[in-house]
Coordinates of C-alpha atoms in Angstrom, one line a residue:
X1 CA 197.7 101.4 158.9
X2 CA 194.8 100.3 157.0
X3 CA 191.7 99.9 160.0
X4 CA 189.3 97.5 158.7
X5 CA 185.7 97.9 157.2
X6 CA 184.4 96.1 158.7
X7 CA 180.5 93.9 158.2
X8 CA 178.5 97.2 157.8
X9 CA 181.2 98.8 155.3
X10 CA 182.1 95.7 153.2
X11 CA 178.2 95.4 153.1
X12 CA 178.1 98.8 151.2
X13 CA 181.4 97.6 149.2
X14 CA 179.2 94.9 147.9
X15 CA 176.4 97.3 147.0
X16 CA 178.0 100.2 145.4
X17 CA 178.4 98.2 142.2
X18 CA 174.7 96.1 142.3
X19 CA 173.0 99.4 142.4
X20 CA 174.7 101.1 139.5
X21 CA 174.8 97.4 136.7
X22 CA 170.9 97.6 138.8
X23 CA 170.7 101.7 136.5
X24 CA 172.6 100.2 133.3
X25 CA 170.3 97.5 133.4
X26 CA 167.7 99.8 133.8
X27 CA 168.9 102.4 131.2
X28 CA 169.0 99.5 128.5
X29 CA 165.6 98.2 128.9
X30 CA 164.1 101.4 128.9
X31 CA 165.4 103.0 125.6
X32 CA 164.4 99.2 124.4
X33 CA 161.3 100.2 125.1
X34 CA 161.5 103.8 123.5
X35 CA 162.1 102.0 120.7
X36 CA 159.7 99.7 120.4
X37 CA 156.8 102.5 121.6
X38 CA 158.1 104.7 118.7
X39 CA 156.3 104.5 115.4
X40 CA 157.7 101.5 112.6
X41 CA 159.5 104.8 110.4
X42 CA 160.9 106.3 113.2
X43 CA 162.3 102.9 114.8
X44 CA 163.8 102.8 110.7
X45 CA 165.3 105.6 110.8
X46 CA 167.0 105.2 114.5
X47 CA 168.2 101.8 114.2
X48 CA 169.8 102.5 110.5
X49 CA 172.2 105.2 109.4
X50 CA 171.0 107.7 107.0
X51 CA 168.8 106.0 104.5
X52 CA 170.4 104.9 101.3
X53 CA 167.8 105.9 97.8
X54 CA 166.6 102.2 95.9
X55 CA 167.2 102.4 92.6
X56 CA 163.3 102.4 91.3
X57 CA 162.3 103.2 87.7
X58 CA 158.4 104.3 88.2
X59 CA 157.6 103.3 84.7
X60 CA 157.3 99.3 86.5
X61 CA 155.7 100.5 89.4
X62 CA 152.8 100.5 86.5
X63 CA 153.4 96.5 87.0
X64 CA 152.3 94.5 90.4
X65 CA 154.9 93.7 93.0
X66 CA 157.5 91.4 92.9
X67 CA 155.5 88.6 94.9
X68 CA 158.4 86.4 95.8
X69 CA 156.5 83.0 94.8
X70 CA 153.7 84.1 97.0
X71 CA 150.0 83.1 95.7
X72 CA 146.3 84.2 97.9
X73 CA 144.8 81.4 99.4
X74 CA 141.7 81.6 101.5
X75 CA 141.1 77.6 101.8
X76 CA 140.9 76.0 104.6
X77 CA 145.2 73.9 104.8
X78 CA 143.6 72.3 108.2
X79 CA 140.4 70.4 109.4
X80 CA 137.5 72.4 108.7
X81 CA 133.9 71.8 110.5
X82 CA 131.0 72.4 108.6
X83 CA 128.2 74.3 109.5
X84 CA 125.2 73.2 111.7
X85 CA 121.7 72.0 110.4
X86 CA 119.1 73.5 112.0
X87 CA 119.1 70.8 115.2
X88 CA 122.8 71.2 115.4
X89 CA 122.9 75.1 115.7
X90 CA 123.6 76.8 118.9
X91 CA 120.9 80.0 118.1
X92 CA 120.6 83.2 116.1
X93 CA 123.4 85.5 115.8
X94 CA 121.7 89.5 114.6
X95 CA 124.1 92.1 114.0
X96 CA 124.1 95.8 113.2
X97 CA 126.0 97.7 110.5
X98 CA 127.0 100.9 111.2
X99 CA 129.0 103.7 109.3
X100 CA 130.2 103.7 105.1
X101 CA 131.4 100.4 103.2
X102 CA 134.6 99.8 104.6
X103 CA 133.1 99.6 108.5
X104 CA 130.3 96.9 106.9
X105 CA 133.0 95.3 105.1
X106 CA 134.8 94.2 108.0
X107 CA 131.8 93.8 110.4
X108 CA 130.6 91.7 107.3
X109 CA 133.4 89.4 107.9
X110 CA 133.4 89.2 111.6
X111 CA 129.6 88.3 111.9
X112 CA 130.4 85.0 109.8
X113 CA 133.5 84.4 111.5
X114 CA 132.2 84.7 114.8
X115 CA 128.7 82.4 113.6
X116 CA 131.4 80.0 113.3
X117 CA 132.8 80.6 116.5
X118 CA 129.8 79.5 118.2
X119 CA 128.2 77.5 116.1
X120 CA 125.1 79.8 115.4
X121 CA 123.1 80.5 112.2
X122 CA 123.4 83.8 110.7
X123 CA 121.3 86.5 110.3
X124 CA 121.4 88.3 107.2
X125 CA 123.8 91.1 108.9
X126 CA 120.9 94.7 108.6
X127 CA 122.5 97.6 107.6
X128 CA 121.9 100.9 110.3
X129 CA 120.9 103.1 107.5
X130 CA 120.9 106.8 109.5
X131 CA 124.7 106.4 109.8
X132 CA 126.0 106.9 106.6
X133 CA 124.1 110.4 104.9
X134 CA 121.2 109.0 105.6
X135 CA 121.7 106.1 103.4
X136 CA 118.7 103.4 103.2
X137 CA 120.3 100.9 101.4
X138 CA 120.0 97.4 103.2
X139 CA 123.0 94.8 102.2
X140 CA 120.6 93.4 99.8
X141 CA 121.4 96.4 97.8
X142 CA 124.4 96.6 97.8
X143 CA 125.6 93.1 97.7
X144 CA 125.0 90.1 95.0
X145 CA 123.4 88.2 98.3
X146 CA 122.8 84.8 97.2
X147 CA 126.2 85.0 95.3
X148 CA 127.2 85.6 99.9
X149 CA 125.3 82.9 101.4
X150 CA 126.5 80.2 98.3
X151 CA 129.8 81.2 98.9
X152 CA 129.6 80.9 102.0
X153 CA 127.7 77.3 102.9
X154 CA 130.3 75.4 103.6
X155 CA 131.1 77.7 106.2
X156 CA 128.6 79.0 108.2
X157 CA 124.6 78.3 108.3
X158 CA 123.1 81.6 106.8
X159 CA 118.9 82.7 106.9
X160 CA 117.4 85.9 105.3
X161 CA 115.7 85.6 109.0
X162 CA 114.6 84.4 111.8
X163 CA 111.6 82.2 111.5
X164 CA 109.2 82.4 114.4
X165 CA 108.3 80.0 116.5
X166 CA 104.7 77.6 116.9
X167 CA 103.7 76.7 120.3
X168 CA 99.9 75.6 121.7
X169 CA 98.7 76.5 117.9
X170 CA 99.9 80.0 118.1
X171 CA 102.4 81.2 115.9
X172 CA 104.8 84.3 117.5
X173 CA 108.3 86.2 116.7
X174 CA 111.7 84.4 118.5
X175 CA 112.6 86.7 121.2
X176 CA 116.1 88.5 120.9
X177 CA 118.2 88.9 123.7
X178 CA 120.4 92.3 123.0
X179 CA 124.0 92.9 123.9
X180 CA 126.7 95.3 123.4
X181 CA 130.0 93.1 122.8
X182 CA 133.6 94.7 124.3
X183 CA 135.8 96.5 121.6
X184 CA 138.3 94.2 120.0
X185 CA 136.9 91.1 121.8
X186 CA 138.8 88.2 122.0
X187 CA 137.8 85.0 120.3
X188 CA 137.2 83.3 123.8
X189 CA 134.9 85.9 125.5
X190 CA 132.5 84.5 122.1
X191 CA 133.3 80.9 122.7
X192 CA 132.0 81.5 126.6
X193 CA 130.1 84.5 127.1
X194 CA 128.3 85.0 124.0
X195 CA 128.0 81.0 123.5
X196 CA 126.1 80.8 126.8
X197 CA 123.5 83.7 126.2
X198 CA 122.9 82.5 122.6
X199 CA 122.5 79.0 124.3
X200 CA 119.9 80.5 126.7
X201 CA 117.5 82.4 124.7
X202 CA 117.9 80.7 121.6
X203 CA 118.5 84.2 119.3
X204 CA 121.1 87.3 120.4
X205 CA 121.4 90.8 119.2
X206 CA 124.6 92.0 118.7
X207 CA 124.2 95.7 118.9
X208 CA 127.2 98.1 118.1
X209 CA 129.2 95.6 115.9
X210 CA 132.0 97.5 114.2
X211 CA 135.3 96.5 116.1
X212 CA 133.9 94.2 118.1
X213 CA 135.9 91.2 117.3
X214 CA 140.2 91.4 118.2
X215 CA 141.9 91.9 114.1
X216 CA 144.5 89.1 115.2
X217 CA 143.4 85.9 116.1
X218 CA 145.5 83.1 116.7
X219 CA 143.9 80.5 114.5
X220 CA 144.5 81.0 110.6
X221 CA 142.2 79.1 109.6
X222 CA 139.4 81.5 111.0
X223 CA 141.6 84.9 109.9
X224 CA 141.7 82.0 105.8
X225 CA 137.6 82.7 106.4
X226 CA 137.7 86.5 106.8
X227 CA 139.5 86.6 104.1
X228 CA 136.8 84.1 102.6
X229 CA 134.7 86.2 103.3
X230 CA 136.3 89.6 102.2
X231 CA 137.4 88.7 98.7
X232 CA 135.0 86.3 97.5
X233 CA 131.9 86.5 99.6
X234 CA 131.4 90.1 99.3
X235 CA 130.8 91.2 95.6
X236 CA 128.6 93.9 95.3
X237 CA 125.3 93.9 92.5
X238 CA 125.7 93.6 89.0
X239 CA 125.0 97.2 88.2
X240 CA 127.1 98.2 90.5
X241 CA 129.7 95.8 89.3
X242 CA 129.0 96.8 85.1
X243 CA 129.1 100.1 86.2
X244 CA 132.7 99.9 87.9
X245 CA 134.1 97.8 84.3
X246 CA 132.1 100.4 81.9
X247 CA 134.5 103.4 84.5
X248 CA 137.3 101.3 83.9
X249 CA 137.0 100.6 80.3
X250 CA 137.1 104.2 79.8
X251 CA 140.2 105.2 82.2
X252 CA 142.1 102.0 80.4
X253 CA 141.5 103.3 77.2
X254 CA 143.9 106.1 77.2
X255 CA 146.8 103.6 79.1
X256 CA 147.5 103.6 82.6
X257 CA 145.6 104.9 84.8
X258 CA 146.1 105.4 89.0
X259 CA 143.9 106.1 91.7
X260 CA 143.8 108.5 94.8
X261 CA 141.2 108.4 97.9
X262 CA 141.2 112.0 99.3
X263 CA 139.8 111.4 102.9
X264 CA 137.0 114.2 103.3
X265 CA 134.1 112.9 103.6
X266 CA 131.9 114.6 106.5
X267 CA 130.9 111.7 108.2
X268 CA 135.1 111.2 109.1
X269 CA 135.6 114.9 109.0
X270 CA 132.8 115.0 112.1
X271 CA 134.2 111.7 113.4
X272 CA 137.4 112.7 114.0
X273 CA 139.6 115.0 116.1
X274 CA 141.5 115.8 112.5
X275 CA 141.7 118.6 110.3
X276 CA 143.0 117.8 107.0
X277 CA 144.3 120.5 105.5
X278 CA 147.2 122.6 105.6
X279 CA 147.3 126.5 107.4
X280 CA 145.3 128.8 104.9
X281 CA 142.6 125.6 104.7
X282 CA 142.4 125.5 107.9
X283 CA 140.7 128.1 108.5
X284 CA 138.5 128.3 105.9
X285 CA 137.2 124.9 107.2
X286 CA 137.3 125.7 110.4
X287 CA 134.5 128.6 109.2
X288 CA 132.3 125.5 108.0
X289 CA 132.9 123.1 111.6
X290 CA 132.6 126.0 114.0
X291 CA 132.4 123.8 117.4
X292 CA 132.5 120.2 115.4
X293 CA 136.6 119.8 116.2
X294 CA 138.1 120.7 119.5
X295 CA 140.8 123.6 119.5
X296 CA 143.8 123.0 116.3
X297 CA 145.6 119.7 117.2
X298 CA 146.8 120.2 113.4
X299 CA 150.2 120.6 113.8
X300 CA 150.7 118.2 116.1
X301 CA 148.5 115.0 114.9
X302 CA 150.4 115.7 112.1
X303 CA 153.7 115.5 113.0
X304 CA 152.9 112.2 114.4
X305 CA 152.0 111.0 111.0
X306 CA 147.8 110.7 112.4
X307 CA 146.2 113.4 109.6
X308 CA 145.9 112.5 105.7
X309 CA 147.5 113.7 103.4
X310 CA 146.1 116.7 101.1
X311 CA 145.3 116.3 97.3
X312 CA 148.4 118.6 97.2
X313 CA 150.6 116.8 98.8
X314 CA 149.9 114.0 96.9
X315 CA 150.9 115.6 94.2
X316 CA 154.1 117.3 95.7
X317 CA 154.9 112.9 96.6
X318 CA 153.9 111.8 92.9
X319 CA 155.7 114.9 90.9
X320 CA 159.4 114.1 93.0
X321 CA 158.4 110.7 92.5
X322 CA 158.7 111.3 88.8
X323 CA 155.4 111.0 87.7
X324 CA 154.4 113.4 85.3
X325 CA 151.9 115.6 84.2
X326 CA 150.0 113.8 81.6
X327 CA 149.8 110.8 84.6
X328 CA 145.7 110.5 84.4
X329 CA 144.2 109.9 88.1
X330 CA 141.1 109.5 89.3
X331 CA 139.4 110.7 92.7
X332 CA 137.8 108.4 94.5
X333 CA 135.5 109.9 96.9
X334 CA 131.6 109.3 97.7
X335 CA 128.3 111.1 97.3
X336 CA 127.4 112.6 101.2
X337 CA 130.5 115.1 100.0
X338 CA 129.9 116.2 96.9
X339 CA 125.6 116.4 97.8
X340 CA 126.9 119.1 100.6
X341 CA 127.1 122.4 98.2
X342 CA 129.6 124.2 100.6
X343 CA 131.8 121.5 100.3
X344 CA 131.9 120.6 96.6
X345 CA 132.3 123.8 95.9
X346 CA 135.1 123.6 98.8
X347 CA 136.4 120.6 96.9
X348 CA 136.4 121.6 93.2
X349 CA 137.8 125.2 94.0
X350 CA 139.8 125.2 96.9
X351 CA 141.4 122.1 98.0
X352 CA 141.9 120.1 94.0
X353 CA 143.3 122.7 92.4
X354 CA 146.6 122.9 93.6
X355 CA 146.9 118.9 92.6
X356 CA 144.6 119.4 89.4
X357 CA 147.4 122.6 88.4
X358 CA 150.1 119.4 89.4
X359 CA 148.2 116.4 87.5
X360 CA 145.3 118.3 85.1
X361 CA 144.4 114.5 83.9
X362 CA 142.0 113.8 87.2
X363 CA 138.3 112.1 86.6
X364 CA 135.7 110.3 89.0
X365 CA 133.1 108.4 88.9
X366 CA 130.6 111.8 87.1
X367 CA 133.3 112.6 85.0
X368 CA 133.7 109.0 83.0
X369 CA 130.7 107.4 84.4
X370 CA 128.1 105.8 81.6
X371 CA 126.0 108.8 81.5
X372 CA 124.0 109.9 84.5
X373 CA 123.6 107.4 86.9
X374 CA 120.6 106.6 89.1
X375 CA 119.7 109.2 90.8
X376 CA 118.1 107.6 93.4
X377 CA 121.0 105.9 94.4
X378 CA 123.3 107.3 97.1
X379 CA 126.4 107.0 99.3
X380 CA 126.9 103.6 99.5
X381 CA 126.6 102.6 95.9
X382 CA 128.9 105.7 94.8
X383 CA 131.5 104.6 97.5
X384 CA 131.1 100.8 95.7
X385 CA 131.9 102.0 92.9
X386 CA 134.3 104.0 93.7
X387 CA 136.1 101.0 95.5
X388 CA 135.9 98.5 92.9
X389 CA 137.5 101.2 90.3
X390 CA 140.1 101.6 92.7
X391 CA 140.8 97.7 92.9
X392 CA 141.5 97.7 89.3
X393 CA 143.4 101.0 88.4
X394 CA 147.0 100.3 88.0
X395 CA 148.2 102.0 91.1
X396 CA 145.8 102.9 93.9
X397 CA 147.6 106.0 96.9
X398 CA 145.3 106.4 99.7
X399 CA 145.9 109.2 101.5
X400 CA 145.7 107.9 105.0
X401 CA 144.9 103.9 106.3
X402 CA 142.8 104.2 109.4
X403 CA 140.8 101.3 110.2
X404 CA 137.7 103.9 109.6
X405 CA 138.9 103.7 105.8
X406 CA 137.9 103.0 102.5
X407 CA 141.5 102.5 102.2
X408 CA 142.4 99.8 105.0
X409 CA 140.3 97.1 103.0
X410 CA 141.4 97.6 99.5
X411 CA 145.3 97.8 100.5
X412 CA 144.4 94.2 101.7
X413 CA 142.2 93.3 98.6
X414 CA 144.4 94.7 96.1
X415 CA 147.5 92.6 97.6
X416 CA 145.4 89.0 97.7
X417 CA 144.2 90.6 94.1
X418 CA 148.3 89.7 93.3
X419 CA 150.4 91.8 94.9
X420 CA 148.7 95.2 92.9
X421 CA 151.4 98.4 93.1
X422 CA 149.9 100.4 96.6
X423 CA 152.0 103.7 97.2
X424 CA 151.4 103.8 100.4
X425 CA 153.1 107.3 101.5
X426 CA 154.9 107.0 105.4
X427 CA 153.0 110.1 106.8
X428 CA 155.1 110.2 109.6
X429 CA 158.4 110.9 108.1
X430 CA 156.8 113.6 105.5
X431 CA 155.3 115.7 108.1
X432 CA 158.4 116.8 109.2
X433 CA 159.7 117.5 105.6
X434 CA 155.9 119.3 104.4
X435 CA 156.4 121.3 107.5
X436 CA 159.7 123.0 106.6
X437 CA 158.6 123.7 103.3
X438 CA 155.3 125.4 104.1
X439 CA 157.9 127.6 106.9
X440 CA 160.0 129.1 103.2
X441 CA 162.6 125.6 104.1
X442 CA 162.3 124.2 100.5
X443 CA 165.8 123.1 99.7
X444 CA 166.3 119.8 98.9
X445 CA 162.6 119.1 99.4
X446 CA 161.8 116.4 96.0
X447 CA 165.2 114.8 97.0
X448 CA 163.7 114.4 101.1
X449 CA 160.8 112.9 99.5
X450 CA 162.1 110.7 97.1
X451 CA 164.5 109.2 100.4
X452 CA 161.5 108.2 102.3
X453 CA 159.1 106.9 99.3
X454 CA 161.8 105.1 97.9
X455 CA 162.1 103.0 100.7
X456 CA 158.6 101.5 100.9
X457 CA 157.0 97.8 99.2
X458 CA 154.6 99.4 97.0
X459 CA 152.1 95.9 97.6
X460 CA 154.5 93.3 97.6
X461 CA 154.7 90.8 100.6
X462 CA 155.3 92.3 103.3
X463 CA 155.8 91.3 107.8
X464 CA 152.2 93.1 109.7
X465 CA 153.7 95.2 112.1
X466 CA 151.5 96.9 114.3
X467 CA 149.5 98.7 114.7
X468 CA 149.1 97.9 110.2
X469 CA 145.6 96.6 110.3
X470 CA 145.0 92.8 109.2
X471 CA 142.4 94.0 106.2
X472 CA 144.9 96.4 105.2
X473 CA 147.6 93.2 105.3
X474 CA 146.5 89.6 105.2
X475 CA 149.9 88.6 104.6
X476 CA 151.2 85.6 105.4
X477 CA 147.7 84.0 107.0
X478 CA 145.6 83.9 103.1
X479 CA 148.9 83.1 101.0
X480 CA 150.5 80.0 100.1
X481 CA 154.3 79.9 98.7
X482 CA 154.3 77.1 95.8
X483 CA 157.4 76.2 95.9
X484 CA 157.0 76.6 99.7
X485 CA 160.1 75.6 102.6
X486 CA 157.6 76.1 105.4
X487 CA 155.3 72.7 104.9
X488 CA 152.1 75.8 106.5
X489 CA 153.2 77.8 103.6
X490 CA 152.9 75.4 101.3
X491 CA 149.8 76.1 99.0
X492 CA 146.9 73.0 99.2
X493 CA 145.6 71.4 96.6
X494 CA 142.9 73.1 94.8

């Protein structure tokens, strides 16, 4: 005869299946969480079977990517307030910008957006002249300031400097209250904390200002304002535009050309825990950097896709894709790098040699520039010339697309400029392939590279997926569709 379980036995019997279901649920949730944490390329590989190589004719890459009816549009599509008058303004906003051209570009656009958020008057942003190769250029030396102010006249009120105040017959400077904004501060911080301070003091000074406004903003009109600043208002000085145009004309005189941005500026090397070279190159580079970097973490970071591609790796990728040695390539790198004799020698004789062996027709602004450029020009001017040449090139190849890099803004600008072809190597997926090659396992190398590279979008419209930057991909906020099904995607009237 079966003995009754009793109340305790019944409870245990009911608990055991419950525990099992909880364990299963936890396992499933953990698996989903891990998949979401993986970098985008890895997630793609796990979710699908073996990647299928697309039928790609590299000759077609010299043309812009398929737009599917999308075109650039950063004009407001809903109510947009006019900038304040002097009496209506909440106060004066000063910002100080540091770093190279990309940092300045994004910081200037953020400053304009912040001024709009707070209904403040923006004082023309200042450059930290010590933060980029000791370049003493200011915004007025690099950008066309009258064009900048005129383009944004319906968005924000901009002045060249804070006016003096007169009280009881005495004229004095308005005292500016200094604030250090939190990194990636949300819009609400500027609408509360910063707004309270600017109303209290009449003027605030935000420093540092790089990455001081969140990239992802729920308001698409503020994102479109960023695009108006980046792609319309921020135009370089006429002499920079003229120099860039002459270089592009020379390069185009013999057909198509592509541009490559190798990441090896000194300020980037010194501010990032990245070693940019293969094992042999590391030894040479570490002799120079000595204690600048911590213990060699190259392989660890490389396998995570966090290290820039070397020029040799770019050359191997392009050859595997089908570009031959007649391809003309413009190399964009700034003057602070070339100004250092050791680094210039290293770049010319060691770093670039493997790329030049694969693609002999390498150029830069010194080889195709219109004669001798002004000796007084410094890094920012050279970077601006490189930026424009890369923007106008038929194909652009970034070796790294991090937030402090010239390529970051360029990729978004080329997208906005008509979906110009950009070949963006998947560094995470390629890392193991290059490591295998260096360790003697080179069988099927080109096939493996093609399998990765021909599953890219090549500069066409695509959804922005974290950690992709808004500056790298401003779609869909700054685009509209001529025959859109969704009302929000329709193009506004001109």
